[in-house]
Amino acid sequence: MSNLEQIYNNLIANEKLKNGSKYERLAAVVYKVIDESDSVIHDLRLRGDGKTAQHQIDVTIEKSGISKRVLIECKEYNKVIGIGIIRDFFGAIAQIKPDEAFVVTTVGYTKGAINLAKDEGIKLAILREAEDSDWDGLIRTIVLNMEVIMMNTPAITWIASSEEERERVYKLLEENWGDRTSASTLNEFLYDENFNVISNYQDALKPILNAAPKVPNQITKGKHEFESKKHVKILGHFVAVKGFHYEFDSYSNETQSIIDDGGKVASLLFKVLENDSKYLIFEEEIEKWMFDEDGKVIPK
């Protein structure tokens, strides 16, 4: 039993199939993993339009949402594939006329096979057991070093809408004038001319303060004016304001995040020779699929 058959038994189904079928089915699952929206079917008999000859196709893909058919011939060989395999498959292609055609094998192709495939528009691919060296050229771990700049609790000083309003409030507050008080930004509100709630402090102030420059260990000061007059409540009194002064200091935190493969085990390598694209296929991606009685790849 080959390693690829063992992968099929362990991750998809431990069943008796004719020689080569488990490799064909692994290929079908790989194409499903690459694009889960595709309809992927193993072992179909197809005829071309107006033709009487029937062809056994290892894997057939129907693209979702568009009329596109892909035919795939699979060969689990321990040596390179020769031109004869490509020539035989082209006989089926010429009659069925798919939109794309692939040959998939485990080792590789002779120069003659590569040349014929190129002439006839047949794409060549490798599907084999994954090796550690297959990670070469792929990003396996990303280390992110980040400096997060935060601001301490800001001090807000309201700007009266006019000098007359300032004098009025001064007389109301008397000895409390100029005192600093703490306030919940969720439970304190801005009001309109009729003293209806417009928003809480957090929704109104947060975007403005977040946009202010922040330099660690330095004090930031600024001023913001509203487009129209608002009201706030100070010690039980409504006060008309046109904006506010703000002041805060900032600090920084340095953090490191590591993004990696999470210890996932790569079981298969799938590589398309035409564009040198490659995919590592992981155990958890394979074991989620099975085949229905018609050979269609479906979720378990």
Coordinates of C-alpha atoms in Angstrom, one line a residue:
M1 CA 0.0 0.0 0.0
S2 CA 1.4 3.4 -1.0
N3 CA 1.6 6.3 1.4
L4 CA -1.0 8.1 -0.7
E5 CA -3.4 5.2 -0.3
Q6 CA -2.8 5.3 3.5
I7 CA -3.6 9.1 3.5
Y8 CA -6.9 8.3 1.8
N9 CA -7.7 5.5 4.2
N10 CA -6.9 7.6 7.3
L11 CA -8.5 10.8 6.3
I12 CA -11.4 10.0 3.9
A13 CA -12.5 6.3 4.0
N14 CA -10.9 3.0 4.7
E15 CA -12.4 1.1 1.8
K16 CA -11.6 -1.3 -1.0
L17 CA -11.3 0.3 -4.4
K18 CA -9.8 -0.7 -7.7
N19 CA -6.1 0.1 -8.3
G20 CA -5.5 3.8 -8.7
S21 CA -8.9 4.9 -7.6
K22 CA -7.8 6.2 -4.3
Y23 CA -5.3 8.5 -6.0
E24 CA -8.0 9.7 -8.3
R25 CA -10.3 10.4 -5.4
L26 CA -7.5 12.3 -3.5
A27 CA -7.1 14.5 -6.6
A28 CA -10.8 15.1 -6.6
V29 CA -10.7 16.2 -2.9
V30 CA -7.7 18.5 -3.6
Y31 CA -9.6 20.3 -6.3
K32 CA -12.6 20.6 -4.0
V33 CA -10.3 22.1 -1.3
I34 CA -8.9 24.6 -3.7
D35 CA -12.4 25.8 -4.7
E36 CA -15.2 24.6 -2.5
S37 CA -17.8 26.2 -4.8
D38 CA -17.0 23.7 -7.6
S39 CA -18.9 20.5 -8.2
V40 CA -16.3 17.8 -8.3
I41 CA -17.1 14.2 -9.4
H42 CA -14.9 11.1 -9.6
D43 CA -15.2 8.5 -12.4
L44 CA -17.7 9.8 -15.0
R45 CA -18.4 8.3 -18.4
L46 CA -18.8 11.1 -20.9
R47 CA -19.5 11.4 -24.7
G48 CA -18.8 14.4 -26.9
D49 CA -21.8 16.0 -28.6
G50 CA -22.9 13.8 -31.5
K51 CA -20.3 11.2 -30.6
T52 CA -20.8 7.5 -29.9
A53 CA -17.5 6.7 -28.1
Q54 CA -17.7 6.9 -24.4
H55 CA -14.7 8.0 -22.3
Q56 CA -13.9 7.3 -18.6
I57 CA -12.9 10.5 -17.0
D58 CA -11.1 10.3 -13.6
V59 CA -12.2 13.7 -12.2
T60 CA -14.7 16.1 -13.7
I61 CA -15.2 19.7 -12.4
E62 CA -18.3 21.8 -13.1
K63 CA -17.6 25.4 -12.2
S64 CA -20.2 27.1 -10.0
G65 CA -22.2 29.9 -11.5
I66 CA -20.7 29.5 -15.0
S67 CA -20.8 26.9 -17.8
K68 CA -17.3 25.5 -17.5
R69 CA -16.2 21.9 -17.5
V70 CA -12.7 20.7 -16.5
L71 CA -11.5 17.2 -17.2
I72 CA -8.7 15.6 -15.2
E73 CA -6.6 12.4 -15.9
C74 CA -4.8 11.0 -12.9
K75 CA -1.8 8.6 -12.9
E76 CA -0.2 7.4 -9.7
Y77 CA 3.1 6.3 -11.1
N78 CA 6.6 5.9 -9.5
K79 CA 8.2 7.3 -12.6
V80 CA 7.7 10.1 -15.1
I81 CA 4.8 10.0 -17.5
G82 CA 5.5 9.6 -21.2
I83 CA 4.0 11.2 -24.3
G84 CA 1.6 8.2 -24.7
I85 CA -0.5 9.1 -21.7
I86 CA -0.9 12.7 -22.9
R87 CA -1.8 11.4 -26.4
D88 CA -4.4 9.0 -25.1
F89 CA -6.0 11.7 -22.9
F90 CA -6.1 14.1 -25.8
G91 CA -8.3 11.7 -27.7
A92 CA -11.0 12.2 -25.0
I93 CA -10.4 15.9 -24.9
A94 CA -10.8 16.2 -28.7
Q95 CA -14.3 14.6 -28.5
I96 CA -15.7 16.1 -25.3
K97 CA -14.1 19.6 -25.8
P98 CA -13.9 20.7 -22.1
D99 CA -12.9 24.2 -21.2
E100 CA -9.8 23.0 -19.4
A101 CA -7.9 19.7 -19.1
F102 CA -5.3 18.5 -16.6
V103 CA -3.1 15.5 -16.2
V104 CA -2.1 14.8 -12.6
T105 CA 0.7 12.5 -11.5
T106 CA 3.1 11.8 -8.7
V107 CA 6.6 12.2 -10.1
G108 CA 6.7 14.2 -13.3
Y109 CA 6.7 14.2 -17.1
T110 CA 9.1 13.5 -20.0
K111 CA 10.1 16.3 -22.3
G112 CA 7.9 14.8 -25.0
A113 CA 4.9 14.7 -22.8
I114 CA 5.5 18.3 -21.7
N115 CA 5.8 19.5 -25.3
L116 CA 2.6 17.7 -26.5
A117 CA 0.6 19.0 -23.5
K118 CA 1.8 22.5 -24.3
D119 CA 0.8 22.1 -27.9
E120 CA -2.7 20.9 -27.1
G121 CA -3.4 23.2 -24.1
I122 CA -3.3 20.5 -21.5
K123 CA -2.2 21.6 -18.1
L124 CA 0.2 19.4 -16.1
A125 CA 0.3 19.0 -12.3
I126 CA 2.0 17.0 -9.6
L127 CA 0.1 15.6 -6.6
R128 CA 2.2 13.7 -4.1
E129 CA 2.8 13.3 -0.4
A130 CA 4.1 16.5 1.2
E131 CA 7.7 16.9 2.3
D132 CA 9.4 19.4 4.7
S133 CA 11.2 20.9 1.7
D134 CA 7.8 21.9 0.2
W135 CA 7.6 24.7 2.6
D136 CA 10.5 26.4 0.8
G137 CA 9.4 29.7 -0.6
L138 CA 6.2 29.7 1.6
I139 CA 5.7 31.9 4.6
R140 CA 5.2 29.6 7.6
T141 CA 5.6 32.1 10.5
I142 CA 5.0 35.9 10.7
V143 CA 6.3 37.9 13.7
L144 CA 4.6 41.2 14.2
N145 CA 6.2 43.7 16.5
M146 CA 3.8 46.5 17.2
E147 CA 3.9 49.7 19.2
V148 CA 0.5 50.7 20.4
I149 CA 0.1 54.4 21.5
M150 CA -2.6 55.0 24.0
M151 CA -3.9 58.1 25.6
N152 CA -4.7 58.6 29.3
T153 CA -8.0 60.0 30.4
P154 CA -8.4 63.4 28.7
A155 CA -9.4 66.6 30.4
I156 CA -12.3 68.5 28.7
T157 CA -13.0 72.2 29.2
W158 CA -16.3 73.3 27.7
I159 CA -16.3 76.6 25.7
A160 CA -19.4 78.7 26.5
S161 CA -21.4 79.7 23.4
S162 CA -21.0 83.4 24.2
E163 CA -19.6 85.8 26.8
E164 CA -23.1 86.4 28.1
E165 CA -23.6 82.6 28.6
R166 CA -20.2 82.4 30.3
E167 CA -21.2 85.1 32.8
R168 CA -24.5 83.5 33.4
V169 CA -22.9 80.1 34.2
Y170 CA -20.3 81.8 36.4
K171 CA -23.0 83.2 38.6
L172 CA -24.8 79.8 38.8
L173 CA -21.8 77.8 39.7
E174 CA -20.2 80.4 42.1
E175 CA -17.6 78.7 44.2
N176 CA -17.6 75.6 42.0
W177 CA -16.4 77.6 39.0
G178 CA -13.2 76.1 37.6
D179 CA -13.5 72.8 39.6
R180 CA -12.7 69.6 37.7
T181 CA -15.1 66.7 38.0
S182 CA -15.0 63.1 36.7
A183 CA -17.8 62.1 34.3
S184 CA -18.9 58.9 32.6
T185 CA -18.7 59.4 28.9
L186 CA -21.5 56.9 28.5
N187 CA -23.9 58.5 31.0
E188 CA -23.4 62.2 30.2
F189 CA -25.0 63.7 27.2
L190 CA -25.0 66.5 24.6
Y191 CA -28.4 68.2 24.1
D192 CA -30.1 70.3 21.4
E193 CA -31.8 73.6 21.8
N194 CA -34.9 71.9 23.2
F195 CA -32.8 69.9 25.6
N196 CA -33.4 66.6 23.7
V197 CA -30.5 64.2 23.9
I198 CA -28.2 64.2 20.8
S199 CA -25.6 61.7 21.9
N200 CA -23.6 60.7 24.9
Y201 CA -20.1 62.1 25.4
Q202 CA -18.4 59.0 24.2
D203 CA -20.0 59.0 20.7
A204 CA -19.4 62.8 20.3
L205 CA -15.9 63.1 21.7
K206 CA -14.2 59.8 20.8
P207 CA -13.8 60.4 17.1
I208 CA -12.3 63.8 17.7
L209 CA -9.9 62.7 20.4
N210 CA -8.9 59.6 18.4
A211 CA -7.9 61.8 15.5
A212 CA -5.7 64.1 17.6
P213 CA -1.9 63.5 17.4
K214 CA -0.5 61.2 20.1
V215 CA 3.2 61.2 21.1
P216 CA 4.3 59.0 23.9
N217 CA 5.2 60.9 27.1
Q218 CA 4.0 64.2 25.7
I219 CA 1.0 66.3 26.4
T220 CA -1.4 66.9 23.5
K221 CA -3.6 70.0 23.6
G222 CA -6.3 71.1 21.2
K223 CA -9.6 72.8 20.5
H224 CA -12.7 71.6 18.7
E225 CA -15.7 73.7 17.7
F226 CA -19.1 72.2 16.9
E227 CA -20.9 73.1 13.7
S228 CA -23.8 74.3 15.8
K229 CA -24.5 75.2 19.4
K230 CA -25.0 72.3 21.9
H231 CA -25.9 72.0 25.5
V232 CA -24.3 70.1 28.3
K233 CA -25.4 69.7 31.9
I234 CA -23.0 70.9 34.6
L235 CA -23.9 70.4 38.3
G236 CA -27.6 70.2 37.2
H237 CA -27.5 73.3 35.0
F238 CA -27.9 73.3 31.2
V239 CA -25.0 75.3 29.6
A240 CA -24.9 76.3 26.0
V241 CA -21.5 75.5 24.5
K242 CA -19.9 76.0 21.1
G243 CA -17.0 73.5 21.6
F244 CA -14.3 72.4 24.0
H245 CA -10.6 72.4 24.8
Y246 CA -8.9 69.0 25.3
E247 CA -5.7 67.9 26.9
F248 CA -4.2 64.5 27.5
D249 CA -0.9 62.7 27.7
S250 CA 0.0 59.5 25.9
Y251 CA 2.0 56.3 26.5
S252 CA 3.1 53.4 24.4
N253 CA 3.0 49.6 24.8
E254 CA 5.1 47.3 22.7
T255 CA 3.6 43.9 21.8
Q256 CA 4.6 41.0 19.7
S257 CA 2.2 38.7 17.8
I258 CA 3.2 35.5 16.1
I259 CA 1.1 34.1 13.3
D260 CA 2.0 30.6 12.3
D261 CA 0.5 27.4 10.9
G262 CA -0.8 26.3 14.3
G263 CA 1.1 23.0 14.1
K264 CA -1.0 21.9 11.1
V265 CA 0.2 18.8 9.3
A266 CA 0.6 19.2 5.5
S267 CA -0.4 15.8 3.9
L268 CA -0.2 16.6 0.2
L269 CA 1.5 18.9 -2.2
F270 CA -0.4 20.0 -5.4
K271 CA 1.7 21.8 -8.0
V272 CA 0.7 23.1 -11.4
L273 CA 3.7 23.2 -13.7
E274 CA 2.3 25.8 -16.1
N275 CA 2.5 28.7 -13.6
D276 CA 4.6 27.0 -10.9
S277 CA 1.8 27.6 -8.3
K278 CA 1.7 25.2 -5.5
Y279 CA -0.6 24.3 -2.6
L280 CA 0.0 22.5 0.6
I281 CA -3.1 20.5 1.5
F282 CA -3.6 19.9 5.2
E283 CA -5.1 17.0 7.1
E284 CA -8.1 18.9 8.3
E285 CA -8.8 20.1 4.8
I286 CA -8.9 16.6 3.5
E287 CA -10.8 14.8 6.3
K288 CA -13.9 17.0 6.0
W289 CA -14.9 15.5 2.6
M290 CA -16.4 12.2 1.4
F291 CA -18.0 10.8 -1.7
D292 CA -21.7 10.1 -2.4
E293 CA -22.8 7.1 -4.4
D294 CA -22.4 9.0 -7.6
G295 CA -18.8 9.9 -6.9
K296 CA -19.5 13.5 -6.0
V297 CA -17.3 15.1 -3.4
I298 CA -19.5 16.2 -0.5
P299 CA -19.0 17.3 3.1
K300 CA -18.9 14.6 5.8

